């Protein structure tokens, strides 16, 4: 199926997807604990029956049963070497089952966090998905459904794998928590912006919530959507009735609630956990004659990190692009970069963000370093250090590609000129990864001197960019301001250029603000004077140091005067923050790292998840004679507790939690021999037994719990995944467990939790059983005599309270 045909189909009707597959296969005899893909391969009549039932219920697209078909998931069953065979044959089975219906290869998470957030290298992840996708192509799929992703970077890897192998349609859906973000903190609009720019043909959400809650997510994304939006909600929340998992919404109620999705603007609709052919048939009846709301973005020109997004447009508040991550004229930064350190880079990033920078310019153009490798490392470190969207600034095509390929967001690229290399090499790279562009009116012959020449060059660049699908909302024109010390008329030409772009072309403009005053005394005054004049002409973005005296004051005031500050909220908040304290002193400022005490520095390192720095701070404390026990109880435990508090307040998400926990774990490993020597025969902490229940092979949540429990002095016995009840209870008795922790992701394995509790109690085990997982809630936990924990940190807190 051509991508254009997919878009055309989505414009004519609401495309109906299929419903749940796993539960339907279980109804047809699939036992717990087996590899679903292999079982279907051996029992093709089961999936044939399921898919034909969904087509009869009105589904236009059915998913090939390859949810766990990537090499990492198949490796859990010893089947990695059969990846190509399994995926190709499952696609062929689906093609034979529903010959007149579109079949999309199902691509799902690997179960690991991807670089820079986790241990799986990004390029390795892309290659893993390519193995699965190539086999599905061989089997004859019409497109791909990348679904149930919680990590934007993993979704990017899968989408890039599709795009680098074929030109078929790709639907991407993430799974969002009740708070409106994924477990890794990904914002739905930021994810939409990133993935539609990268080449997704539809984007949306599946699993986690029911139709009404999902409609709110669709509603939030619709103004930014240039592609169709997809929704595959659960049939409400699951509950255990006897030994069966049932969901809140029966078929009629599901279909009725799903109409909220259509009203919100969903163009593709189906069902996830708890839905059946009956649910999809009821939905089909409701959708009969329902016309889709087409993508009609009213908010374009958006850049994003995974967790934040910022629109760059004439009607938006002024955007400061922080200029400090640039070695030009910065000897300390040059020395650090040549030494391979990025600590100052991360410090600059945090400081500029705190001072109001909306975007961070990232430039590593320096002799004596590998700029491409440094750019790649820099992007990785900055993504972890700061949520602010990035502007990639390099003259080297290889460095640009390295940064844009790895960056888990939609970046701004500085810049595209009419120079041959930039047009022929860099523009295609920018388009491949969907970057927003800074357009520089520059040619191989140099800088055009007159306004007319600059406009002609700019329009020529815009014409080239349009060939790759770029629109005027996708770029900002650089005013190319030169110093007035060498060219007194330079300011006037740039101001006229800004006005022409803003008033005539209706596009954003940007300038390197400090260039205008180079070589002059009183530079800050000249810069501010030019900024005031440029603001009056329509300038809406500048590359500058947000700490420059008076800069933010002028920007905030300008937004208020231009009507870009709703009810002066930003202006008033800004000046309230600047006001003196009641005692008449200046507002408190965050201490610089050099001002922190050694104890506070170690705390800060754990809070920020800096492993190497944590060990250095710890070594310094130990060398100064600090007591290991006091370090643990007075510094490390309070620090990781604060990490948990931030996680619960949704200030931190899974990546930050994992980084801090890993830093804490490294510190504990160093301290444990010292603690043992000091404590002699002192008793160890309580034993906490953890396992993923029988039939469930998902363990990422359990692994996070294990790491945090170890951080809090628990002795953890990790039994792994797919563990029978007898094994769990036997181990609890053998190790005299104080707690038993059970995890289940799938609704079909929830009954195993009850089996464990009942067996434990029948054999005299009184240890509290703490349960968690995506499908589990407090009502379910109470019904089986267990204690509910919503996430990894909640597990730790619950155990500490019970102690």
PDB file of C-alpha atoms in Angstrom, residues 361-468:
ATOM      1  CA  UNK A 361      22.249  26.144  20.592  1.00  0.00           C
ATOM      2  CA  UNK A 362      24.842  23.321  20.544  1.00  0.00           C
ATOM      3  CA  UNK A 363      28.111  23.957  18.719  1.00  0.00           C
ATOM      4  CA  UNK A 364      31.325  21.937  19.072  1.00  0.00           C
ATOM      5  CA  UNK A 365      33.326  23.513  16.248  1.00  0.00           C
ATOM      6  CA  UNK A 366      36.839  23.354  17.723  1.00  0.00           C
ATOM      7  CA  UNK A 367      40.205  22.263  16.391  1.00  0.00           C
ATOM      8  CA  UNK A 368      41.801  19.275  18.040  1.00  0.00           C
ATOM      9  CA  UNK A 369      38.596  17.299  18.690  1.00  0.00           C
ATOM     10  CA  UNK A 370      36.438  14.892  16.713  1.00  0.00           C
ATOM     11  CA  UNK A 371      33.463  17.191  16.223  1.00  0.00           C
ATOM     12  CA  UNK A 372      31.137  14.443  15.004  1.00  0.00           C
ATOM     13  CA  UNK A 373      31.791  12.190  17.997  1.00  0.00           C
ATOM     14  CA  UNK A 374      31.654  15.133  20.409  1.00  0.00           C
ATOM     15  CA  UNK A 375      28.323  16.214  18.932  1.00  0.00           C
ATOM     16  CA  UNK A 376      26.944  12.718  19.411  1.00  0.00           C
ATOM     17  CA  UNK A 377      28.190  12.560  23.003  1.00  0.00           C
ATOM     18  CA  UNK A 378      27.020  16.087  23.677  1.00  0.00           C
ATOM     19  CA  UNK A 379      23.484  15.408  22.505  1.00  0.00           C
ATOM     20  CA  UNK A 380      23.335  12.263  24.665  1.00  0.00           C
ATOM     21  CA  UNK A 381      24.516  14.102  27.766  1.00  0.00           C
ATOM     22  CA  UNK A 382      22.343  17.170  27.208  1.00  0.00           C
ATOM     23  CA  UNK A 383      19.189  15.099  26.761  1.00  0.00           C
ATOM     24  CA  UNK A 384      19.790  13.600  30.201  1.00  0.00           C
ATOM     25  CA  UNK A 385      20.836  16.865  31.823  1.00  0.00           C
ATOM     26  CA  UNK A 386      18.151  19.223  30.585  1.00  0.00           C
ATOM     27  CA  UNK A 387      14.669  19.001  28.991  1.00  0.00           C
ATOM     28  CA  UNK A 388      15.070  22.089  26.792  1.00  0.00           C
ATOM     29  CA  UNK A 389      14.847  21.505  22.998  1.00  0.00           C
ATOM     30  CA  UNK A 390      18.148  21.710  21.128  1.00  0.00           C
ATOM     31  CA  UNK A 391      19.399  23.671  18.134  1.00  0.00           C
ATOM     32  CA  UNK A 392      22.117  21.717  16.312  1.00  0.00           C
ATOM     33  CA  UNK A 393      24.785  24.110  15.083  1.00  0.00           C
ATOM     34  CA  UNK A 394      27.548  22.723  12.869  1.00  0.00           C
ATOM     35  CA  UNK A 395      29.164  23.279   9.494  1.00  0.00           C
ATOM     36  CA  UNK A 396      30.031  19.569   9.148  1.00  0.00           C
ATOM     37  CA  UNK A 397      27.415  17.340   7.477  1.00  0.00           C
ATOM     38  CA  UNK A 398      28.597  14.283   9.448  1.00  0.00           C
ATOM     39  CA  UNK A 399      28.212  16.099  12.760  1.00  0.00           C
ATOM     40  CA  UNK A 400      24.744  17.304  11.780  1.00  0.00           C
ATOM     41  CA  UNK A 401      23.630  13.779  10.897  1.00  0.00           C
ATOM     42  CA  UNK A 402      25.110  12.257  14.049  1.00  0.00           C
ATOM     43  CA  UNK A 403      23.188  14.736  16.192  1.00  0.00           C
ATOM     44  CA  UNK A 404      19.851  14.607  14.366  1.00  0.00           C
ATOM     45  CA  UNK A 405      19.859  10.814  14.134  1.00  0.00           C
ATOM     46  CA  UNK A 406      20.331  10.343  17.873  1.00  0.00           C
ATOM     47  CA  UNK A 407      18.297  13.283  19.188  1.00  0.00           C
ATOM     48  CA  UNK A 408      15.010  12.047  20.722  1.00  0.00           C
ATOM     49  CA  UNK A 409      12.961  15.017  19.628  1.00  0.00           C
ATOM     50  CA  UNK A 410      12.561  17.486  16.783  1.00  0.00           C
ATOM     51  CA  UNK A 411      15.597  19.776  16.678  1.00  0.00           C
ATOM     52  CA  UNK A 412      16.188  23.177  15.149  1.00  0.00           C
ATOM     53  CA  UNK A 413      19.107  23.115  12.682  1.00  0.00           C
ATOM     54  CA  UNK A 414      21.455  26.078  12.380  1.00  0.00           C
ATOM     55  CA  UNK A 415      21.645  26.469   9.431  1.00  0.00           C
ATOM     56  CA  UNK A 416      20.812  25.968   5.719  1.00  0.00           C
ATOM     57  CA  UNK A 417      22.308  28.461   3.280  1.00  0.00           C
ATOM     58  CA  UNK A 418      22.500  28.545  -0.519  1.00  0.00           C
ATOM     59  CA  UNK A 419      26.059  27.239  -0.381  1.00  0.00           C
ATOM     60  CA  UNK A 420      26.396  24.095  -2.493  1.00  0.00           C
ATOM     61  CA  UNK A 421      27.373  21.764   0.354  1.00  0.00           C
ATOM     62  CA  UNK A 422      24.511  22.937   2.583  1.00  0.00           C
ATOM     63  CA  UNK A 423      21.910  22.486  -0.171  1.00  0.00           C
ATOM     64  CA  UNK A 424      23.172  19.211  -1.609  1.00  0.00           C
ATOM     65  CA  UNK A 425      24.333  17.462   1.573  1.00  0.00           C
ATOM     66  CA  UNK A 426      22.899  19.049   4.702  1.00  0.00           C
ATOM     67  CA  UNK A 427      19.353  19.876   3.534  1.00  0.00           C
ATOM     68  CA  UNK A 428      18.586  16.199   2.687  1.00  0.00           C
ATOM     69  CA  UNK A 429      19.923  15.171   6.106  1.00  0.00           C
ATOM     70  CA  UNK A 430      17.711  17.730   7.847  1.00  0.00           C
ATOM     71  CA  UNK A 431      14.686  16.551   5.883  1.00  0.00           C
ATOM     72  CA  UNK A 432      15.394  12.883   6.644  1.00  0.00           C
ATOM     73  CA  UNK A 433      15.149  13.539  10.376  1.00  0.00           C
ATOM     74  CA  UNK A 434      12.504  16.251  10.193  1.00  0.00           C
ATOM     75  CA  UNK A 435      14.476  19.144  11.687  1.00  0.00           C
ATOM     76  CA  UNK A 436      13.122  22.676  11.701  1.00  0.00           C
ATOM     77  CA  UNK A 437      15.497  25.032   9.860  1.00  0.00           C
ATOM     78  CA  UNK A 438      17.331  28.298  10.298  1.00  0.00           C
ATOM     79  CA  UNK A 439      17.744  29.745   6.789  1.00  0.00           C
ATOM     80  CA  UNK A 440      20.869  31.809   6.243  1.00  0.00           C
ATOM     81  CA  UNK A 441      20.881  34.172   3.183  1.00  0.00           C
ATOM     82  CA  UNK A 442      24.434  33.242   2.232  1.00  0.00           C
ATOM     83  CA  UNK A 443      25.960  31.893  -1.003  1.00  0.00           C
ATOM     84  CA  UNK A 444      29.323  30.421  -1.977  1.00  0.00           C
ATOM     85  CA  UNK A 445      30.237  33.977  -3.045  1.00  0.00           C
ATOM     86  CA  UNK A 446      29.668  35.354   0.444  1.00  0.00           C
ATOM     87  CA  UNK A 447      27.141  37.566   2.206  1.00  0.00           C
ATOM     88  CA  UNK A 448      24.755  39.563  -0.044  1.00  0.00           C
ATOM     89  CA  UNK A 449      25.139  43.222   0.758  1.00  0.00           C
ATOM     90  CA  UNK A 450      21.753  44.645  -0.213  1.00  0.00           C
ATOM     91  CA  UNK A 451      18.276  43.832   1.033  1.00  0.00           C
ATOM     92  CA  UNK A 452      17.104  42.772  -2.425  1.00  0.00           C
ATOM     93  CA  UNK A 453      19.988  40.336  -2.863  1.00  0.00           C
ATOM     94  CA  UNK A 454      19.369  38.776   0.541  1.00  0.00           C
ATOM     95  CA  UNK A 455      15.686  38.311  -0.205  1.00  0.00           C
ATOM     96  CA  UNK A 456      16.448  36.627  -3.534  1.00  0.00           C
ATOM     97  CA  UNK A 457      18.871  34.231  -1.836  1.00  0.00           C
ATOM     98  CA  UNK A 458      16.382  33.497   0.945  1.00  0.00           C
ATOM     99  CA  UNK A 459      13.594  32.744  -1.525  1.00  0.00           C
ATOM    100  CA  UNK A 460      15.914  30.444  -3.471  1.00  0.00           C
ATOM    101  CA  UNK A 461      16.669  28.488  -0.274  1.00  0.00           C
ATOM    102  CA  UNK A 462      12.953  28.299   0.520  1.00  0.00           C
ATOM    103  CA  UNK A 463      12.299  26.897  -2.953  1.00  0.00           C
ATOM    104  CA  UNK A 464      14.904  24.175  -2.411  1.00  0.00           C
ATOM    105  CA  UNK A 465      13.499  23.334   1.029  1.00  0.00           C
ATOM    106  CA  UNK A 466       9.977  23.112  -0.397  1.00  0.00           C
ATOM    107  CA  UNK A 467      11.140  20.195  -2.570  1.00  0.00           C
ATOM    108  CA  UNK A 468      11.532  18.200   0.658  1.00  0.00           C
TER     109      UNK A 468
END
